[in-house]
Coordinates of C-alpha atoms in Angstrom, one line a residue:
Chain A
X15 CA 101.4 99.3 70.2
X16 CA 99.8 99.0 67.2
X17 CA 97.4 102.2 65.3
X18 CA 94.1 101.5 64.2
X19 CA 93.7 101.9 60.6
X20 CA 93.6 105.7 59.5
X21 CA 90.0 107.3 58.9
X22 CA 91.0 110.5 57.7
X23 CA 93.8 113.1 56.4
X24 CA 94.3 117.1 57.0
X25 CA 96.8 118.8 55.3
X26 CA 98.2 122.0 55.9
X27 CA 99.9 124.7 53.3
X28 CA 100.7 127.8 53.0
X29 CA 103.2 130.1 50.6
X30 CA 103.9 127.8 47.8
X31 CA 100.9 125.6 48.9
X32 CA 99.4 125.2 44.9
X33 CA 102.4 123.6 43.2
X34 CA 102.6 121.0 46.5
X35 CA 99.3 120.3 46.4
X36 CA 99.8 119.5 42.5
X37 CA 101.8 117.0 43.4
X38 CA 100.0 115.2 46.0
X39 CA 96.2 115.4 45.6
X40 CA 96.1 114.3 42.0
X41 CA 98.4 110.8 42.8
X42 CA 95.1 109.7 44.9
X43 CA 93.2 107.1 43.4
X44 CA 89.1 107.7 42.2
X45 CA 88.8 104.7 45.0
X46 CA 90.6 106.6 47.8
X47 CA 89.2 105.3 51.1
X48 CA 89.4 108.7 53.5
X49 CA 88.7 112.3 53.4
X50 CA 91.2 114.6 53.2
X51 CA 90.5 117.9 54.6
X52 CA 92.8 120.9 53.9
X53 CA 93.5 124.4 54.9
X54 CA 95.5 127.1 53.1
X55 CA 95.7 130.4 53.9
X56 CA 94.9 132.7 51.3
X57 CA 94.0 136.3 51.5
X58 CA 90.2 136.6 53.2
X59 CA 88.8 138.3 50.2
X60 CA 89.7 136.1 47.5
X61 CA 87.4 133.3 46.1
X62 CA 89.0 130.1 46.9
X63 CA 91.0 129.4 43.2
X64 CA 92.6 126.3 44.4
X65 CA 89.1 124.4 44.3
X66 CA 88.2 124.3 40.6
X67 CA 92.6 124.1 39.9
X68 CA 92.6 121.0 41.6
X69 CA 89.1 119.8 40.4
X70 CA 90.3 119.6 37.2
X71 CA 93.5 117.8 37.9
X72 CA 92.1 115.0 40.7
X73 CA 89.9 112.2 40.5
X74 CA 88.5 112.6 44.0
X75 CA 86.0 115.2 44.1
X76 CA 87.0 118.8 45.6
X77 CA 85.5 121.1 46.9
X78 CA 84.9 124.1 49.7
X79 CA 83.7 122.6 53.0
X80 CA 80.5 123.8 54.4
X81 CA 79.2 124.0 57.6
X82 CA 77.3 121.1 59.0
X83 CA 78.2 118.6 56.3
X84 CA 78.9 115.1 56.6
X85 CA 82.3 114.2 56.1
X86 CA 82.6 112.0 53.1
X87 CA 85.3 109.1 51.9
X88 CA 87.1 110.2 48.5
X89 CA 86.7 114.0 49.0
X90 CA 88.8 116.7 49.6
X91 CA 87.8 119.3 51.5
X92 CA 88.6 123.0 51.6
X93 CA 88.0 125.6 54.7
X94 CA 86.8 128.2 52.8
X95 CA 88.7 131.7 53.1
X96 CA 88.0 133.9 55.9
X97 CA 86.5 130.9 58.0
X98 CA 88.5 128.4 60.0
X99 CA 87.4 124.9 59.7
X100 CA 86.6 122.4 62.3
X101 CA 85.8 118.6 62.8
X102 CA 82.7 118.2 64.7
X103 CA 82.3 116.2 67.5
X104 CA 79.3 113.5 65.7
X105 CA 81.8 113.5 62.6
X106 CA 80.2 116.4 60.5
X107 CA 82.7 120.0 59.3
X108 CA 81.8 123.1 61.2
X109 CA 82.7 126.4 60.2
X110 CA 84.0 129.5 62.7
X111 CA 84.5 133.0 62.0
X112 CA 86.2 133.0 65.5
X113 CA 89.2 135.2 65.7
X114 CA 92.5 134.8 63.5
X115 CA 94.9 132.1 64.8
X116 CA 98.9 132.9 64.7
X117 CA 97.1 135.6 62.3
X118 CA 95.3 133.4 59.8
X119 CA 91.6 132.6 59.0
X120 CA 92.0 129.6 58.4
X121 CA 94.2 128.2 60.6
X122 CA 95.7 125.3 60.4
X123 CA 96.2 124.8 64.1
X124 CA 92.2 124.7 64.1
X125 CA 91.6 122.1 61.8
X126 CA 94.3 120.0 63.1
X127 CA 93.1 120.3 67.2
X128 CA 90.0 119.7 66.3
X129 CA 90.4 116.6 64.0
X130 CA 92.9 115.4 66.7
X131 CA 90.0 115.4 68.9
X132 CA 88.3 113.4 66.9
X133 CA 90.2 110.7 65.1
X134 CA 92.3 110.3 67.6
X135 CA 95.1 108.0 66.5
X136 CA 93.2 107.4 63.3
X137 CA 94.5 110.9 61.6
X138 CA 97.3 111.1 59.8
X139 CA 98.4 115.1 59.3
X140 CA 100.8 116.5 57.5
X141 CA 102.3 119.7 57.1
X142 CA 103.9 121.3 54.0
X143 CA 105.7 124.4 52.7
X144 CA 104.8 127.6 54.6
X145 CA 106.5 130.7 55.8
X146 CA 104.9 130.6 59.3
X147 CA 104.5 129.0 62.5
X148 CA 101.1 128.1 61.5
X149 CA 100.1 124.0 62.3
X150 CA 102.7 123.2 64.8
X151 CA 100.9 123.2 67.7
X152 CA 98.2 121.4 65.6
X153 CA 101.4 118.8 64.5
X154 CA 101.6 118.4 67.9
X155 CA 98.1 117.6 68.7
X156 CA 98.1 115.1 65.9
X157 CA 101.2 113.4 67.5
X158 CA 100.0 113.4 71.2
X159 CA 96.3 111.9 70.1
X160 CA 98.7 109.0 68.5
X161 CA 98.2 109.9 64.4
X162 CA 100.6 110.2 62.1
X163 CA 102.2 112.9 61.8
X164 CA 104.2 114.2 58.2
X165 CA 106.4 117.3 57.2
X166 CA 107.6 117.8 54.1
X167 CA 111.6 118.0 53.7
X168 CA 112.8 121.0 54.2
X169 CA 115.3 120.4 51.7
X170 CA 112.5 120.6 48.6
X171 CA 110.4 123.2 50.8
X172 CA 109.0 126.0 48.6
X173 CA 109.4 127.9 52.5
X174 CA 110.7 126.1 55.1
X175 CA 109.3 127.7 58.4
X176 CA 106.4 125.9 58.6
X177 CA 107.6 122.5 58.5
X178 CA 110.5 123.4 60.5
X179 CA 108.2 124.7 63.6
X180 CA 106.2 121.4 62.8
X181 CA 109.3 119.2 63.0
X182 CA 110.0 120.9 66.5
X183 CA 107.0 121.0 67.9
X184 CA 106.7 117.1 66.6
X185 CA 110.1 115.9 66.9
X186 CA 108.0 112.5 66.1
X187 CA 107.1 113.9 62.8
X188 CA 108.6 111.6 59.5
X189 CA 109.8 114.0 57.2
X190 CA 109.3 113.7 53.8
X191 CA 109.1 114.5 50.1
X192 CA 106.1 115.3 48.1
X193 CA 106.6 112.8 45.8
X194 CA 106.6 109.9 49.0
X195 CA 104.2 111.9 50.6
X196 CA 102.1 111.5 47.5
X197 CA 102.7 107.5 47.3
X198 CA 102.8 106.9 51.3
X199 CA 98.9 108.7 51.2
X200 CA 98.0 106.8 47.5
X201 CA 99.5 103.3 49.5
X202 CA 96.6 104.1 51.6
X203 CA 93.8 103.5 49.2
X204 CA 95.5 99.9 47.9
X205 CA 93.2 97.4 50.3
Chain B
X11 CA 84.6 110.9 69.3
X12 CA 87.2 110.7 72.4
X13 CA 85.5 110.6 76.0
X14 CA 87.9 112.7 77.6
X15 CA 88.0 114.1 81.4
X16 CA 87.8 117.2 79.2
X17 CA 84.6 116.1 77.9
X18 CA 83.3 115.5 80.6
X19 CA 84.0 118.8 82.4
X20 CA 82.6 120.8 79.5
X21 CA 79.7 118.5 79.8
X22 CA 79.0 119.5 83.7
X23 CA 80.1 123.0 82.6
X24 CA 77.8 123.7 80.4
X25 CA 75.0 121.8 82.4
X26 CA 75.9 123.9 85.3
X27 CA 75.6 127.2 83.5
X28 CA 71.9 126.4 82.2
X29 CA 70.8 125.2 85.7
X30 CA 72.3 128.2 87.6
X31 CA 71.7 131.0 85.1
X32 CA 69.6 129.9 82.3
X33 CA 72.4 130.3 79.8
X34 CA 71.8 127.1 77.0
X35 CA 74.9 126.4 75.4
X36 CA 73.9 122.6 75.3
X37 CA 73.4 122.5 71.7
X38 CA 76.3 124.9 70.7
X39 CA 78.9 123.5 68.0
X40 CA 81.2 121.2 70.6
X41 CA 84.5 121.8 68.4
X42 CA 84.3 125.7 68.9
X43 CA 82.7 125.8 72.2
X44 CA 85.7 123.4 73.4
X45 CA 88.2 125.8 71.8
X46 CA 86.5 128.9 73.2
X47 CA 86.1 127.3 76.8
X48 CA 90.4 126.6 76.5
X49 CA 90.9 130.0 75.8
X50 CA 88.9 131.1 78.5
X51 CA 90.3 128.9 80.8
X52 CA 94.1 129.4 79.9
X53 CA 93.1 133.4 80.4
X54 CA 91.1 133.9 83.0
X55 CA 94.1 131.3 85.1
X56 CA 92.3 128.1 85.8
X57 CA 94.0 125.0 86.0
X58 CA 90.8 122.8 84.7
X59 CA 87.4 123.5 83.1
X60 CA 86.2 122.3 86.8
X61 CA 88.0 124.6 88.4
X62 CA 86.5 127.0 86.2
X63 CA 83.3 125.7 86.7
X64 CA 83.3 125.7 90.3
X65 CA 84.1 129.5 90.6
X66 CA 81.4 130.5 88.0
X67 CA 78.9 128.9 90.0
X68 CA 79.8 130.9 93.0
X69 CA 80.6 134.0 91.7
X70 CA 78.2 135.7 89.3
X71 CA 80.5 138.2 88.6
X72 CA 82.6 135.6 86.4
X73 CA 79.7 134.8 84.7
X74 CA 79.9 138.3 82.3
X75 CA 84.0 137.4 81.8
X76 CA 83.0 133.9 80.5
X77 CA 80.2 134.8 78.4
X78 CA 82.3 136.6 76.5
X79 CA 84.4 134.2 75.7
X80 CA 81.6 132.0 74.5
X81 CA 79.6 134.3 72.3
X82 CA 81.2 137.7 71.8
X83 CA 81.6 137.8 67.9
X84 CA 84.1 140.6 66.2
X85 CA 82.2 141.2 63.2
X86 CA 82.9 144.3 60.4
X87 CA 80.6 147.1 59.6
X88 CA 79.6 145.3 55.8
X89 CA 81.1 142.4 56.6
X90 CA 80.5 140.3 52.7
X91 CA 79.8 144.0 50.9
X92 CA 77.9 141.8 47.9
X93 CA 75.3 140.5 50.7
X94 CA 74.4 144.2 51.2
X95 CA 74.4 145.2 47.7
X96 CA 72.4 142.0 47.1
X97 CA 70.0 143.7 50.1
X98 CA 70.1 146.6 48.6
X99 CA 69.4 146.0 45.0
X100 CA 67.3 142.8 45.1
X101 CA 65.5 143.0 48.0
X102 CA 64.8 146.5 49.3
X103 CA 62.4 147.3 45.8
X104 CA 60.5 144.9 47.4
X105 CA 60.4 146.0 51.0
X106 CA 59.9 149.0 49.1
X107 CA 56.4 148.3 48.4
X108 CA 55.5 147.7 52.2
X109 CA 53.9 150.6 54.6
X110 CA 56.1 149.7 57.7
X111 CA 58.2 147.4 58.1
X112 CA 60.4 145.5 60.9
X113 CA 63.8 144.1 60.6
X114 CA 65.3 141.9 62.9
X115 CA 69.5 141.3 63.2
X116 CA 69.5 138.2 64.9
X117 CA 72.8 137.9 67.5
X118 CA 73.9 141.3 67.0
X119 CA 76.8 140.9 69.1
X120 CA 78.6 144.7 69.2
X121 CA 76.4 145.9 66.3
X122 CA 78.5 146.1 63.4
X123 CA 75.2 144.8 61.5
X124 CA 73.0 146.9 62.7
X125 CA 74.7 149.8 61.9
X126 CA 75.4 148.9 58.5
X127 CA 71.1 147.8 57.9
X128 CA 70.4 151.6 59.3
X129 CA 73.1 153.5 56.8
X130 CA 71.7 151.3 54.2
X131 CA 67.7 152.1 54.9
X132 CA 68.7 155.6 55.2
X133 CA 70.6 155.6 52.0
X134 CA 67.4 153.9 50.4
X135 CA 64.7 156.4 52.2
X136 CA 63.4 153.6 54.0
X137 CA 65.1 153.8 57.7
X138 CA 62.2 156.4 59.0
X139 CA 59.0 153.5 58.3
X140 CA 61.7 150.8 59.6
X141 CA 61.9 149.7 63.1
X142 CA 64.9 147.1 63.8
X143 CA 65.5 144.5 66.8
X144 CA 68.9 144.3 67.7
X145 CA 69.1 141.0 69.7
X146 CA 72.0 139.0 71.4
X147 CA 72.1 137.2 75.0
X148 CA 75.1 138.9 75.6
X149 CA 74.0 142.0 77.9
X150 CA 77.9 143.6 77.6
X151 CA 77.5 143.0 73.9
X152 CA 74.0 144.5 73.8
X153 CA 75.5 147.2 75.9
X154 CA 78.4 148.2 73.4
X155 CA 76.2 147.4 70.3
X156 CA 73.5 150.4 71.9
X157 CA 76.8 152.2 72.1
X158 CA 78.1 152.4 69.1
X159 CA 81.6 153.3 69.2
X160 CA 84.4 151.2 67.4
X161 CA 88.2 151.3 67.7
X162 CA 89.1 153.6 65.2
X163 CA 91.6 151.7 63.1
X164 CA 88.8 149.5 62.1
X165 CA 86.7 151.9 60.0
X166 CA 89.0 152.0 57.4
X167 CA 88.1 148.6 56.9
X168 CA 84.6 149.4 57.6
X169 CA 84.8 152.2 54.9
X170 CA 86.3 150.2 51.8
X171 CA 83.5 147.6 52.7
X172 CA 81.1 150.2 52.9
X173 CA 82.1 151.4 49.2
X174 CA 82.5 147.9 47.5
X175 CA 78.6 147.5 49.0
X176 CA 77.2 150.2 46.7
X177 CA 77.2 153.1 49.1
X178 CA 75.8 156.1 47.9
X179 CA 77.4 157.9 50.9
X180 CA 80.3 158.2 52.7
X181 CA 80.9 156.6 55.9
X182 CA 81.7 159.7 57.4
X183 CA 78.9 161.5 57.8
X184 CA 77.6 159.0 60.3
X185 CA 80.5 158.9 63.1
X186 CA 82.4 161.0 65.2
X187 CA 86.1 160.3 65.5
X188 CA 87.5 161.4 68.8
X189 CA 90.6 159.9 70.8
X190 CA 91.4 156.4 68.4
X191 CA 87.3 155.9 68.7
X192 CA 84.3 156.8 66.2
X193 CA 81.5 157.0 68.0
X194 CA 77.8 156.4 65.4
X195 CA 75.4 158.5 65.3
X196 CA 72.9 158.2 67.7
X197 CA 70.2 159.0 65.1
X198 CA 71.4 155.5 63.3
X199 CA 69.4 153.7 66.0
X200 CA 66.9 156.1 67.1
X201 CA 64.2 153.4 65.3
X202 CA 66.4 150.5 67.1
X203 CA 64.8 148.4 69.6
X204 CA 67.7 146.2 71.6
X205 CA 66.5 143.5 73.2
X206 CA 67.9 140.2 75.0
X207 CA 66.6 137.9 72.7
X208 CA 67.6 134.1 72.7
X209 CA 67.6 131.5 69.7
X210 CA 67.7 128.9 71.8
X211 CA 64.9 129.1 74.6
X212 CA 62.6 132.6 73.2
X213 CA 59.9 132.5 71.2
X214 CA 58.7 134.5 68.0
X215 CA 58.0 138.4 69.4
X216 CA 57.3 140.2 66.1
X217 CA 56.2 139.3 62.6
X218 CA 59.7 140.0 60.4
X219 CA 60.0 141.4 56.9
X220 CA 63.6 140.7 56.7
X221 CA 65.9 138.5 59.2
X222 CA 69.6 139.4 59.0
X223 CA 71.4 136.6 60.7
X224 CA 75.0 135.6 60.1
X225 CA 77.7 134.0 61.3
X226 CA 75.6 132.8 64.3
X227 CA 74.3 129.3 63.2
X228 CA 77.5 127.7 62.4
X229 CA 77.8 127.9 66.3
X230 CA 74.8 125.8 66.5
X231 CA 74.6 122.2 66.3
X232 CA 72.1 120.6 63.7
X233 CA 69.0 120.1 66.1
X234 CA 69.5 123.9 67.1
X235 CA 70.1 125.2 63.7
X236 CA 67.1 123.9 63.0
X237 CA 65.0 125.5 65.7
X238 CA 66.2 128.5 65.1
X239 CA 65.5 128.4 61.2
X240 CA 61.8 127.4 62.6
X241 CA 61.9 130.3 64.8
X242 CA 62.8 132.6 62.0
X243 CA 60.2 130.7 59.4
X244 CA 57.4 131.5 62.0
X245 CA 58.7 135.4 62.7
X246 CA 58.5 136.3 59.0
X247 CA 55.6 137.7 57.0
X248 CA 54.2 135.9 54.1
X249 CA 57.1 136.7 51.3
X250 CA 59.8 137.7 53.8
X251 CA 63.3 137.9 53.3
X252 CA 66.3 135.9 55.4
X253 CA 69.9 136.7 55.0
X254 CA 72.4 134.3 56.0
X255 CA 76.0 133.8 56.2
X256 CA 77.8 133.6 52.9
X257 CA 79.2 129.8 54.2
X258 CA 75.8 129.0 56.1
X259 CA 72.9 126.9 54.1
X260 CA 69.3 125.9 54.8
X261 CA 70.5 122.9 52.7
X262 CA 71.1 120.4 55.4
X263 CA 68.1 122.0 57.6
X264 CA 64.5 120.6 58.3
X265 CA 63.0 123.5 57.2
X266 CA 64.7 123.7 53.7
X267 CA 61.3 123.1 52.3
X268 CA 60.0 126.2 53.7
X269 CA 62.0 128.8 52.1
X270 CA 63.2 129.7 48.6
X271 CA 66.4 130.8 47.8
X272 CA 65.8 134.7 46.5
X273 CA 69.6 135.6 45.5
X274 CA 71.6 132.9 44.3
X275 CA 74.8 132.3 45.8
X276 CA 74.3 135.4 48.5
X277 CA 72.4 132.8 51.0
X278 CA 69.2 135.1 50.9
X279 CA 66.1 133.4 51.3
X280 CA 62.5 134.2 50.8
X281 CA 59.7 132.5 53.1
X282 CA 57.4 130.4 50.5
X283 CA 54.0 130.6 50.9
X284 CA 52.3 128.6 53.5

């Protein structure tokens, strides 16, 4: 059976989330094809710090999500803290302030149920360092819509948890490490 | 987007829900309204959204059990603390200047809001030539908000907020704390009208000078966003104020054009001139 071509990318990080996400976001090319929409968690009443870092190391343009916006090609998106983020049904992001998944706002469960929804077996996921159970059951999601689904190695893991629960609840899941992660997803953006 | 059976059964669900009890949740966000309706189904023991569907239809006394699913928001008393010290040093010196005035917290849910607005106008000697709408189509909601009494492990929370938003009191002289609750003073809403009020099929009842409404929109799809930003365009007075939710925008809305933005990056707005 063959996939369709991939349309979009969520990504999903938590403790040691900034130095993984150093390593794959800037390796995307200016011309890269999809959006990429990520969730980290980070504490509800901090200003999100990991938009303007990566900014200033990517060519793709980053930035918080906000409700109602179209999704673009070539930009990474950001829930922004305290608000889970969703893929809407006509294509747009939607924002929630619904109650705390596994105990985070945002979740990464959210973000990757809903996109499921909606891409279908276009999404590819992935799931990186972590110290919770966080994006497993959204892994799984990813998987049973027919995407792509991604952990990082445990082996290079900042914290290993959250891939590990990933890799279980997705025992489809390729495991891999940032640095392929970061070439399989720039690959993408070569016609 | 995937036509699933799922779809489809939200689809009839909400369909059935309008027809039978005039509840409109036709133009609510899908993604979260999906989410919201598997909770509510995993919980209250259905095996589908049909089978779900099928009983509230019958039995009006699920329909209270699933409306809370689908709009009961847990907010914080000063939820955003710089949108009320934006309120209160921004745009109460101009409320200031007005006789009366009327202020309207649009989807109250338990009153969090509310209660935060009346501590503020009391703190600025305005609360006694104020009077507020609390509105929500949640009757339990309405019910608790009227109440006033929160669990009380959340008013520490409530408290800090409360502080980082300017206060110039202390929490504590507002509530009474008895067995885990703290119940608000009832003189906090002895100026507060609440009302069943819907954004989606009720019309303009009062002309506003500020509109507090946040963290209800982004439940709204775009075409219902947008009638509710009319709605709110055509309750405010010439030069009044709307507060939204620190991640909601009038920038993809119809109605941009009508409104100014009055504190930058706090998502308060002030209704242009006609």
């Amino acid at each position: 059976m063959s996939r369709p071509p991939p349309a979009a990318i969520v990504i999903g990080a938590s403790a040691g989330a900034v130095q993984a996400l150093l390593t794959i976001l800037p390796a995307l090319p200016a011309s890269f094809p999809l959006p990429v929409l990520v969730v980290v968690h980070v504490p509800a009443d901090r200003d999100n710090v990991l938009v303007p870092l990566l900014q200033a190391k990517c060519r793709l343009t980053v930035k918080e999500a906000e409700d109602k916006e179209p999704i673009s090609a070539g930009v990474v998106y950001f829930a922004p803290s305290d608000y889970h983020l969703l893929v809407e049904t006509d294509g747009g992001l939607a924002l929630s302030t619904d109650e705390a998944v596994n105990y985070s706002r945002p979740a990464i469960d959210v973000l990757f149920e809903s996109a499921a929804d909606v891409y279908g077996a276009s999404l590819i996921g992935v799931i990186l360092t972590g110290a919770n159970h966080d994006g497993a059951r959204g892994l799984r999601a990813v998987c049973d819509a027919g995407g792509v689904a991604i952990v990082q190695d445990k082996a290079e893991a900042y914290a290993t948890a959250m891939p590990a629960a990933a890799r279980d609840a997705c025992p489809a899941a390729t495991t891999m490490t940032l640095d392929a992660i970061a070439s399989y997803l720039a690959s993408l953006g070569v016609a | 987007m995937s036509d699933s059976i799922e779809d489809l059964e939200i689809q009839l669900l909400l369909e059935a829900l309008h027809q039978r009890y005039h509840y409109d949740f036709r133009h609510y966000a899908r993604a979260s309204i999906k989410r919201r309706l598997a909770q509510a189904r995993a919980q209250l023991g259905f095996p589908t959204i049909s089978a779900l569907q099928d009983r509230v239809l019958h039995d009006p006394n699920m329909l209270p059990r699933l409306l809370d699913f689908l709009t009961v928001q847990v907010s914080e008393m000063f939820r955003d603390p710089s949108y009320f010290r934006a309120l209160r040093e921004t745009v109460l010196p101009h409320l200031r200047t007005y006789p009366s005035l009327k202020v309207w917290i649009a989807g109250c849910s338990m009153g969090e809001e509310v209660y935060s607005l009346a501590i503020l106008f009391r703190e600025e000697g305005l609360y006694d030539r104020t009077i507020f709408y609390a509105t929500d189509i949640n009757p339990e909601a309405l019910a608790a908000a009227e109440a006033g009494v929160y669990a009380l492990d959340r008013i520490r929370k409530f408290t800090e907020n409360h502080q980082k938003s300017g206060g110039k009191s202390s929490l504590s002289d507002y509530y009474t704390a008895a067995y885990g609750r703290a119940a608000f003073d009832k003189s906090l809403r002895s100026r507060v009208v609440f009302s069943d009020h819907s954004l989606v099929t009720d019309a303009v009842f009062a002309e506003m000078h500020l509109i507090s409404c946040r963290n209800v929109m982004i439940y709204f799809d775009r075409p219902l966003q947008d009638r509710a930003i009319g709605l709110f365009r055509d309750s405010l007075t010439r030069k009044g104020f709307l507060g939204l939710g620190s991640k909601e925008s009038l920038r993809f809305s119809a109605h941009a054009g009508a409104f100014v933005e009055f504190v930058e990056g706090e998502k308060i707005y002030q209704r242009r001139d006609p």
